C-alpha cells in the first residue's frame, strides 16, 4: 500500500520544528536547561528555529501508527504501518496483532478503547530523536520514557456487517509510542479513529502529517496541537510542579475560540471509577503496589483491565512503579511462559487479563483482583470482599480481592466515609477521583519523606569538596540507621494512619520500587556532587596554578577540564550556565599561556 506525504516534504527535505528543539542543537543548550530547570511555563510562540528532517516531529510523539484487521485465513494481521519507514520486528508485530484485539470472550460490540504495553525487541536502536531525549530529564520520574517498552493505544471497532464472510467488521487503529500519556493518546484516537474507519488510508496519512507538524513535547509548555480540524490544548507536567496540581486549568481563564479540546491531564485515568468496586480495600492495594507484589487484575474487557492496572500503578505517584506492568496481557504475549511458570515464584509485575483461562493459569499468584463490569459514572457497584485464594477455583468466581495478605497499616476509615458520603450525594466521579488521588498522594508523601530526609543526610558537606581532588563519595545507605530516624522523624509527623510503619519500611527496602527509587536518587546526588566540583574548579585562579606546575601537568589539566565540560553536556549536570562559560574561558586562557606548538594541538583536541 503506497502512502506518500505531500509534495515538497519528501524524505530529504527539511522543515521548521519547535524552537525549543532547534535550540537544543546549540552547544550551550544542555547546560542552560540543566541549570534553569524546566522550560518556562508559558504559551508556545510561533517562532520557528532550525529545521530537522521530515518525520522528526512525528517521532517525538509516536513511533508509528498501525491498523490491525482480521483475516479469515491469517487471523489478526497488521494491514498498515505508517510512516512506511517505521521499523517493527516480527516479534513486535505479532505482539501488536494479538494485543490490539479483545479476547473473543469479551464480546466488545461497538467501539472500545484500551491500552497495552509490550517489551521492545532487544538489540534495536531507540526510535526517538536524540535531541528530544533531553526533555525527558524535566519530566516527573513516573512519566519518563522506559527505553525497553512501547505503549500501544487502541481504538477497536466491531460491528455487524453482513457483506463480510465472518459477519462482523473488526479493526483496530493503534498508536505506538514511548510516551505514557494515556489520556492524551486516547483523546487523539477519539478525534481521528471514527472518521478513519469511514475514510480509510488518505485520512490516516493526513492525520500523521498533522502530528509531524506538532511542536516538540516540551514539559512545562502549554502546547496547541491541531489534528484534523481540532485543536487540543495540553501541558506536559514537569518535575518542578507541585504534586497534585493541574496547571493547565490556571492557564485557561480566558476563552480561546481556536481551542476545541482542553486536556487537564495527559496521563491520568479516572482513578475513582477504577477503584470504585474495591475502594474499601484501596489502602491495602496501595501497599501491594508500593511493595511491588505480584498482582493480577481479572476483568471482563481490555478497557477495564487496562484502566485498573494503570490506576494501580498511578496510586503510588509521585513515586515511580519500577517493576513491569501490563495493562492488557494475553496468552499469546511473548512473555506468557515467563510470567505464568510455576517453577519459580511469580515475578514482581501487575497483569491485566480478560481470558478466563488465566483464572486457572495464575491460580498460584498471591494477589488477584477480580472485577465485574465497571459502572458508568455515577453508578456504584457492590463492594467486593477480601477472600482467601483457595476460594478462587472456578472460572465464574465472584468479584473480589483474593489474597492472604495482611496489611501493615490500619484502615483509614475517614477516607472511606468521605467517599461513601460522595456516593450518597451523587458527587461526580471526577470530584471523587480528586479526593482519592489526594489521599494516595498524602499517603505516599508521608511514607517517602522520611526516606528522602535520610538519603539527603548521606550527601557530603559542601566544604569537603576540593577542586584538586575527586568529588567525595556518598555515605552508604544503612537500613538500621534509617530505622532509628523513624522514631522522631517518621510518617507519624504527617499521617494520621496508625499501624506497623516499621514493618512496611522493612518490606519496602527489599522491593524493586525501593531499588529503582534509590538508584535514581543516588544518580541525582552524584551528579550534584560533580556539578559542585565543577563550580569549585571555576572559583580557583587556574593561571596562578599553572605558573607553579610543569607543562605536562598543565596539558593534563586542560584535558581533564575539557572532559568535565563534555560530561556536563552529556549528563545534563545541574550546573549554572555562567559556570560553563567560566570554565571555557579558563581553558582558553590556560591554552594561550602555553607555547604555540602545544596551543595548536590542544585547540584541535575536542571542542572548547
XYZ file of C-alpha atoms in Angstrom:
608
model
C 0.000 0.000 0.000
C 1.602 3.247 -1.125
C 1.191 6.047 1.372
C 3.042 9.179 0.371
C 3.459 12.519 2.094
C 2.546 15.825 0.462
C 4.713 17.262 -2.292
C 7.796 19.116 -1.130
C 8.054 17.118 2.099
C 9.925 14.073 0.861
C 12.459 12.171 2.929
C 15.295 14.544 2.051
C 13.501 17.819 2.692
C 13.735 19.928 5.845
C 11.060 21.864 7.665
C 10.747 24.101 10.732
C 10.499 22.476 14.163
C 9.606 23.958 17.509
C 12.213 26.482 18.639
C 12.866 24.542 21.849
C 14.233 21.652 19.799
C 16.120 23.950 17.476
C 17.829 25.468 20.500
C 18.898 22.022 21.648
C 21.463 21.768 18.863
C 23.286 24.806 20.178
C 26.356 23.993 22.232
C 25.153 25.700 25.392
C 21.618 24.297 25.399
C 22.161 21.257 27.640
C 23.875 23.385 30.272
C 21.229 26.114 30.136
C 18.426 23.610 30.504
C 20.229 21.757 33.271
C 20.743 24.867 35.337
C 17.465 26.588 34.621
C 15.235 23.607 35.349
C 12.178 23.084 33.219
C 11.415 25.382 30.311
C 9.226 28.306 31.352
C 5.547 27.734 31.886
C 4.430 29.930 29.029
C 2.389 29.692 25.887
C 4.353 28.318 22.970
C 5.089 31.067 20.449
C 5.105 30.919 16.701
C 8.843 31.487 16.400
C 10.391 28.683 14.433
C 14.049 27.805 14.503
C 16.396 25.495 12.686
C 14.738 22.680 10.755
C 15.109 18.937 11.224
C 14.363 16.065 8.889
C 10.879 15.076 7.785
C 9.113 12.840 10.376
C 11.269 14.055 13.291
C 8.241 15.971 14.606
C 6.111 12.806 14.356
C 8.818 10.671 16.015
C 8.886 12.979 19.031
C 5.332 11.814 19.841
C 4.832 8.450 18.119
C 6.905 5.539 16.855
C 4.282 4.591 14.295
C 0.561 4.077 13.647
C -0.736 0.576 12.880
C -4.010 -0.707 11.500
C -4.775 -4.265 12.629
C -7.541 -6.181 10.882
C -8.932 -9.716 10.987
C -8.199 -12.067 8.101
C -10.170 -15.353 7.930
C -7.050 -17.259 6.864
C -4.326 -15.399 8.774
C -6.258 -14.254 11.833
C -5.198 -10.866 13.200
C -2.765 -9.093 10.853
C -1.075 -5.691 10.605
C -2.586 -4.166 7.449
C -0.887 -0.769 7.529
C 2.181 0.689 9.260
C 2.604 4.425 8.871
C 5.035 6.070 8.219
C 6.212 3.268 5.950
C 9.844 3.545 7.065
C 8.891 2.771 10.694
C 10.678 -0.353 11.866
C 8.991 -3.099 13.860
C 10.472 -6.579 14.332
C 8.342 -9.640 13.552
C 8.063 -10.330 17.296
C 6.815 -6.763 17.913
C 4.292 -7.041 15.064
C 2.983 -10.319 16.492
C 2.578 -8.760 19.947
C 0.766 -5.742 18.450
C -1.576 -8.036 16.469
C -2.747 -10.034 19.477
C -2.810 -7.132 21.931
C -4.867 -4.892 19.604
C -7.965 -7.136 19.724
C -10.061 -8.019 22.772
C -10.241 -11.725 23.668
C -13.171 -13.362 21.879
C -14.967 -13.917 25.198
C -15.033 -10.163 25.927
C -17.890 -9.639 23.446
C -16.947 -5.995 22.797
C -19.518 -4.781 20.265
C -19.246 -1.210 19.025
C -16.190 0.908 19.806
C -13.724 0.051 22.584
C -10.609 1.916 23.742
C -7.813 0.436 25.789
C -4.063 0.455 26.247
C -1.320 -2.166 26.289
C 2.421 -2.210 26.971
C 4.959 -4.581 25.463
C 8.664 -5.210 25.599
C 10.818 -3.749 22.840
C 12.889 -6.352 20.988
C 16.470 -6.418 22.238
C 19.252 -5.063 20.058
C 17.215 -2.390 18.269
C 18.004 1.302 18.455
C 15.720 3.726 20.244
C 13.493 5.381 17.660
C 13.093 8.816 19.234
C 15.414 11.562 18.103
C 18.360 12.023 20.470
C 17.853 15.802 20.557
C 14.383 15.322 22.008
C 15.535 12.936 24.741
C 16.988 15.808 26.756
C 13.417 16.925 27.563
C 12.982 13.632 29.402
C 15.041 14.941 32.320
C 12.492 17.705 33.032
C 9.651 15.185 33.375
C 8.437 13.751 36.703
C 10.140 10.372 37.217
C 6.881 8.450 36.655
C 6.463 9.999 33.168
C 9.992 9.356 31.908
C 10.278 7.075 28.883
C 11.301 3.486 29.553
C 13.694 2.569 26.717
C 12.740 -1.122 26.991
C 8.980 -0.727 26.400
C 6.419 0.559 23.924
C 2.835 1.600 24.709
C 0.010 0.717 22.363
C -3.126 2.895 22.407
C -6.054 1.105 20.762
C -9.367 2.135 19.222
C -11.142 -1.128 18.322
C -14.361 -1.289 16.302
C -16.544 -4.393 15.993
C -19.887 -4.021 14.212
C -22.172 -6.388 12.337
C -21.557 -6.428 8.572
C -23.469 -8.990 6.505
C -21.269 -8.298 3.448
C -18.265 -9.903 5.203
C -17.883 -13.697 5.451
C -17.319 -13.513 9.197
C -20.430 -11.352 9.603
C -18.543 -8.665 11.516
C -16.312 -5.699 10.692
C -13.327 -5.925 13.134
C -10.488 -3.432 13.006
C -8.164 -1.572 15.386
C -6.367 1.713 14.918
C -3.263 1.601 17.166
C -0.854 4.366 18.144
C 2.583 3.000 19.158
C 4.569 5.362 21.377
C 7.251 5.500 24.064
C 5.247 8.164 25.920
C 2.967 7.070 28.802
C 0.409 9.816 28.047
C -2.662 7.587 28.324
C -5.407 10.215 28.497
C -3.824 12.313 25.745
C -3.484 9.497 23.198
C -6.966 8.138 23.963
C -8.289 11.648 23.236
C -6.321 11.767 19.945
C -7.853 8.419 18.927
C -11.373 9.627 19.775
C -10.804 12.502 17.348
C -9.416 10.507 14.415
C -10.428 6.813 14.652
C -14.191 7.053 13.884
C -13.544 9.058 10.705
C -10.613 6.820 9.734
C -12.918 3.770 9.711
C -15.135 5.668 7.251
C -12.473 7.307 5.052
C -9.517 4.875 5.266
C -5.840 5.483 4.361
C -5.797 9.039 2.915
C -7.386 10.283 6.154
C -4.758 8.462 8.253
C -1.985 9.939 6.108
C -3.353 13.466 6.632
C -3.623 12.900 10.421
C 0.012 11.719 10.582
C 1.110 14.797 8.627
C -0.655 16.952 11.243
C 1.240 15.171 14.056
C 4.506 15.716 12.186
C 3.906 19.485 12.393
C 3.321 19.485 16.153
C 5.797 21.270 18.415
C 8.071 19.052 20.492
C 6.591 17.548 23.719
C 8.402 20.013 25.973
C 7.492 19.667 29.674
C 6.066 22.846 31.227
C 4.904 24.471 27.982
C 1.288 24.899 27.002
C 1.062 23.258 23.588
C -1.542 23.788 20.869
C -1.791 20.586 18.833
C -4.009 20.693 15.723
C -5.265 17.399 14.291
C -7.835 17.072 11.506
C -9.558 20.389 12.205
C -9.479 20.059 16.007
C -7.002 21.933 18.224
C -6.020 20.299 21.520
C -4.529 22.359 24.316
C -2.245 20.366 26.628
C 0.518 20.864 29.147
C 3.001 18.116 29.946
C 3.933 18.181 33.663
C 7.463 18.896 34.868
C 9.423 17.529 37.816
C 9.224 21.060 39.314
C 5.406 21.087 39.512
C 3.825 20.795 42.917
C 2.424 17.223 43.078
C -1.347 17.036 42.820
C -1.830 20.304 40.908
C -3.254 20.670 37.403
C -1.652 23.763 35.929
C -3.487 23.766 32.598
C -6.677 24.899 34.370
C -4.916 28.027 35.633
C -3.789 28.817 32.099
C -7.236 28.734 30.524
C -9.052 31.537 32.280
C -9.560 33.416 29.016
C -11.780 31.835 26.380
C -9.891 30.814 23.253
C -12.148 30.366 20.250
C -9.496 28.339 18.385
C -9.273 25.624 21.046
C -11.599 22.646 20.615
C -10.320 20.348 23.388
C -8.579 21.309 26.643
C -6.960 18.404 28.472
C -6.428 18.941 32.224
C -4.100 15.915 32.275
C -2.068 13.952 29.742
C -1.568 10.756 31.726
C -4.154 10.259 34.489
C -7.083 7.831 34.350
C -10.398 8.083 36.231
C -8.942 6.578 39.409
C -12.191 6.515 41.401
C -14.100 4.688 38.654
C -11.352 2.025 38.656
C -11.102 1.734 42.450
C -14.858 2.047 42.936
C -15.610 -1.702 43.304
C -12.689 -2.080 45.754
C -12.397 1.327 47.448
C -12.884 -0.284 50.890
C -9.552 -2.031 50.213
C -7.786 0.828 48.383
C -5.210 1.283 51.162
C -4.300 -2.427 51.079
C -3.921 -2.263 47.278
C -1.686 0.823 47.718
C 0.568 -1.279 49.985
C 0.696 -4.159 47.473
C 1.691 -1.790 44.631
C 4.215 0.062 46.823
C 5.880 -3.247 47.764
C 5.979 -4.492 44.157
C 3.901 -7.585 44.955
C 2.754 -9.823 42.033
C -0.787 -8.711 41.233
C -3.367 -9.849 38.660
C -6.449 -7.891 37.613
C -9.111 -10.154 36.061
C -11.623 -8.017 34.203
C -14.449 -8.523 31.676
C -12.824 -6.392 28.943
C -9.450 -4.885 27.947
C -10.654 -1.327 28.655
C -11.472 -2.271 32.273
C -8.306 -4.322 32.780
C -6.048 -1.603 31.318
C -7.696 1.264 33.223
C -7.498 -0.639 36.511
C -3.831 -1.626 36.064
C -2.927 1.966 35.158
C -4.883 3.271 38.181
C -2.945 0.863 40.439
C 0.423 1.963 39.008
C -0.668 5.602 39.383
C -1.778 5.247 43.033
C 1.804 5.469 44.398
C 2.547 8.668 42.442
C 4.815 10.688 42.699
C 6.815 7.502 43.292
C 7.516 5.601 40.096
C 6.392 1.977 39.872
C 9.682 0.375 38.773
C 8.512 -3.203 38.070
C 6.872 -4.367 34.875
C 3.148 -3.838 34.358
C 0.890 -4.962 31.535
C -2.454 -3.138 31.269
C -3.697 -5.880 28.928
C -1.985 -9.282 28.752
C -2.955 -12.267 26.579
C -1.982 -15.929 26.285
C -0.215 -15.015 23.003
C 2.109 -12.487 24.665
C 5.821 -13.238 24.138
C 6.287 -13.171 27.951
C 3.370 -15.545 28.640
C 5.543 -18.531 29.623
C 7.928 -16.364 31.622
C 5.102 -14.848 33.695
C 2.923 -17.936 34.189
C 5.551 -20.576 35.041
C 5.104 -22.458 38.307
C 8.772 -23.449 38.569
C 9.593 -20.196 40.359
C 7.815 -17.561 42.449
C 5.585 -15.139 40.477
C 7.570 -12.080 39.337
C 7.041 -8.518 40.560
C 4.542 -7.468 37.910
C 0.936 -6.235 37.587
C -1.019 -8.043 34.862
C -4.406 -7.076 33.433
C -6.173 -10.080 31.877
C -9.606 -10.899 30.430
C -9.291 -14.509 29.274
C -10.950 -16.959 31.739
C -8.022 -19.316 31.073
C -5.938 -17.124 33.405
C -8.164 -17.990 36.383
C -6.533 -21.429 36.251
C -3.091 -20.466 34.913
C -2.464 -17.761 37.517
C -4.174 -19.511 40.413
C -0.824 -19.736 42.248
C -0.358 -15.942 42.244
C -0.623 -14.447 45.754
C -2.914 -11.473 44.985
C -5.783 -11.468 42.477
C -8.360 -8.712 41.945
C -11.441 -9.910 40.130
C -13.735 -7.120 38.976
C -17.112 -7.109 37.233
C -18.247 -4.563 34.658
C -17.222 -1.044 35.651
C -20.376 1.009 36.009
C -20.929 4.299 34.158
C -20.053 7.431 36.085
C -22.495 7.962 38.936
C -23.411 4.307 39.426
C -21.736 2.476 42.280
C -21.165 -1.281 42.054
C -21.490 -3.544 45.043
C -18.329 -3.522 47.160
C -16.261 -6.698 46.761
C -14.834 -8.592 49.703
C -11.346 -9.844 50.514
C -11.390 -13.618 50.082
C -8.913 -16.444 50.601
C -7.067 -17.566 47.475
C -8.281 -21.151 47.894
C -11.773 -19.882 47.028
C -10.659 -18.889 43.511
C -11.237 -22.262 41.884
C -13.847 -21.781 39.244
C -13.995 -19.628 36.144
C -17.192 -17.995 37.338
C -15.788 -16.936 40.738
C -17.449 -13.813 42.100
C -15.717 -10.395 42.018
C -13.398 -9.887 44.959
C -9.820 -9.364 46.141
C -8.355 -12.840 46.562
C -5.322 -12.655 48.863
C -3.931 -13.813 52.199
C -2.058 -10.523 52.620
C -2.376 -8.817 55.995
C -1.899 -5.026 55.624
C 0.788 -3.337 57.742
C -1.315 -0.201 58.288
C -4.707 0.177 59.920
C -7.506 1.059 57.518
C -8.219 4.783 57.286
C -11.948 4.987 57.987
C -12.023 8.749 57.278
C -11.385 8.400 53.541
C -13.964 5.597 53.275
C -16.615 7.778 54.988
C -15.709 10.684 52.711
C -16.057 8.609 49.537
C -19.251 6.907 50.751
C -20.739 10.323 51.524
C -19.828 11.398 47.984
C -21.631 8.343 46.606
C -24.776 9.152 48.632
C -24.692 12.790 47.496
C -24.107 11.704 43.878
C -20.816 13.605 43.782
C -19.315 13.461 40.235
C -16.692 10.776 39.613
C -14.142 13.495 38.732
C -14.551 15.052 42.198
C -14.312 11.621 43.870
C -11.121 10.967 41.864
C -9.611 14.246 43.119
C -10.314 13.175 46.738
C -8.915 9.664 46.239
C -5.849 10.909 44.329
C -5.088 13.467 47.062
C -5.435 10.736 49.707
C -2.984 8.445 47.857
C -0.600 11.387 47.307
C -0.567 12.315 51.004
C -0.114 8.661 51.988
C 2.825 8.225 49.576
C 4.420 11.511 50.636
C 4.102 10.629 54.331
C 5.854 7.347 53.529
C 8.621 8.763 51.325
C 9.542 11.985 53.207
C 11.484 10.136 55.982
C 13.431 8.264 53.279
C 14.153 11.498 51.386
C 15.325 13.139 54.618
C 17.662 10.255 55.475
C 19.095 9.970 51.937
C 19.793 13.747 51.914
C 21.919 13.201 55.042
C 24.169 10.825 53.031
C 25.407 13.789 50.954
C 28.914 15.039 51.942
C 29.191 18.624 53.230
C 29.990 21.202 50.543
C 33.129 22.320 52.405
C 34.576 18.812 51.892
C 34.639 19.344 48.091
C 38.152 20.216 46.919
C 38.812 21.283 43.299
C 42.068 19.307 43.284
C 40.617 16.013 44.482
C 37.925 13.755 43.067
C 34.412 14.562 44.347
C 33.785 12.877 47.741
C 31.705 9.682 47.928
C 28.146 9.461 49.216
C 27.742 7.736 52.559
C 26.273 4.236 52.421
C 22.544 3.655 52.979
C 22.305 1.673 56.240
C 18.796 0.234 56.816
C 19.139 0.033 60.620
C 20.459 3.606 60.807
C 17.444 4.721 58.765
C 15.038 2.798 61.029
C 16.371 4.663 64.069
C 15.450 8.014 62.459
C 11.777 6.985 62.243
C 11.203 7.347 65.984
C 11.497 11.160 65.827
C 11.017 11.962 62.140
C 8.780 9.145 60.876
C 5.467 9.257 58.972
C 3.575 9.954 62.216
C 4.534 13.632 61.703
C 2.372 13.921 58.580
C -0.081 10.985 58.639
C -2.953 10.151 60.992
C -2.804 6.472 60.000
C -1.587 4.054 62.677
C -0.044 0.630 62.167
C 3.241 -1.185 61.644
C 5.068 1.500 59.631
C 8.446 -0.066 60.553
C 7.361 -3.422 59.099
C 6.176 -1.665 55.922
C 9.556 0.097 55.531
C 11.489 -3.157 56.100
C 9.448 -4.854 53.370
C 9.780 -1.837 51.037
C 13.605 -1.777 51.363
C 13.673 -5.255 49.761
C 11.366 -4.265 46.890
C 12.134 -3.297 43.253
C 10.459 0.086 43.886
C 12.988 0.969 46.605
C 15.847 -0.258 44.419
C 14.684 1.895 41.472
C 13.945 4.923 43.664
C 17.301 4.788 45.466
C 19.302 4.307 42.237
C 17.564 7.379 40.776
C 18.206 9.487 43.909
C 21.814 8.271 44.116
C 22.449 9.218 40.478
C 20.965 12.704 41.054
C 23.146 13.228 44.135
C 26.336 12.075 42.361
C 25.535 14.495 39.522
C 25.037 17.276 42.087
C 28.477 16.479 43.585
C 30.036 16.598 40.096
C 28.364 19.981 39.474
C 29.613 21.382 42.811
C 33.106 20.083 41.983
C 32.959 21.888 38.642
C 31.899 25.121 40.369
C 34.765 24.768 42.872
C 37.220 24.457 39.953
C 35.837 27.606 38.337
C 36.422 29.649 41.513
C 40.155 28.757 41.500
C 42.858 31.006 39.976
C 43.992 28.463 37.397
C 46.534 30.793 35.742
C 48.313 31.120 39.089
C 48.197 27.322 39.441
C 49.904 26.682 36.065
C 52.769 29.023 36.990
C 53.687 26.574 39.760
C 53.351 23.410 37.661
C 55.049 21.835 34.631
C 53.798 21.927 31.041
C 52.905 18.230 31.242
C 50.727 18.870 34.332
C 49.136 21.890 32.618
C 48.281 19.883 29.486
C 46.837 17.179 31.742
C 44.701 19.821 33.495
C 43.363 21.157 30.156
C 42.372 17.650 29.028
C 40.650 16.959 32.345
C 38.744 20.267 32.192
C 37.616 19.507 28.640
C 36.388 16.090 29.788
C 34.466 17.812 32.600
C 32.772 20.058 30.031
C 31.818 17.101 27.865
C 30.491 15.230 30.912
C 28.385 18.232 31.969
C 26.868 18.409 28.462
C 26.379 14.656 28.072
C 24.871 14.003 31.516
C 22.982 17.331 31.756
C 24.652 18.086 35.091
C 22.780 20.693 37.179
C 25.439 23.367 36.510
C 24.776 27.112 36.295
C 25.198 28.488 32.736
C 27.830 31.035 33.819
C 29.882 28.196 35.369
C 30.162 26.508 31.961
C 31.149 29.807 30.347
C 33.727 30.484 33.072
C 35.254 27.050 32.547
C 35.541 27.611 28.781
C 37.213 30.977 29.462
C 39.636 29.305 31.899
C 40.524 26.614 29.337
C 41.128 29.230 26.595
C 43.306 31.334 28.925
C 45.419 28.332 30.005
C 45.940 27.230 26.370
C 47.037 30.750 25.351
C 49.618 30.728 28.185
C 51.303 27.632 26.663
C 53.878 27.529 23.802
C 52.390 27.854 20.296
C 53.021 24.220 19.275
C 51.048 22.986 22.299
C 48.330 25.575 21.667
C 47.701 24.141 18.187
C 47.461 20.564 19.498
C 45.152 21.432 22.399
C 42.835 23.592 20.291
C 42.341 20.613 17.959
C 41.651 18.257 20.869
C 37.897 18.456 21.349
C 35.655 21.483 21.415
C 36.055 24.356 23.860
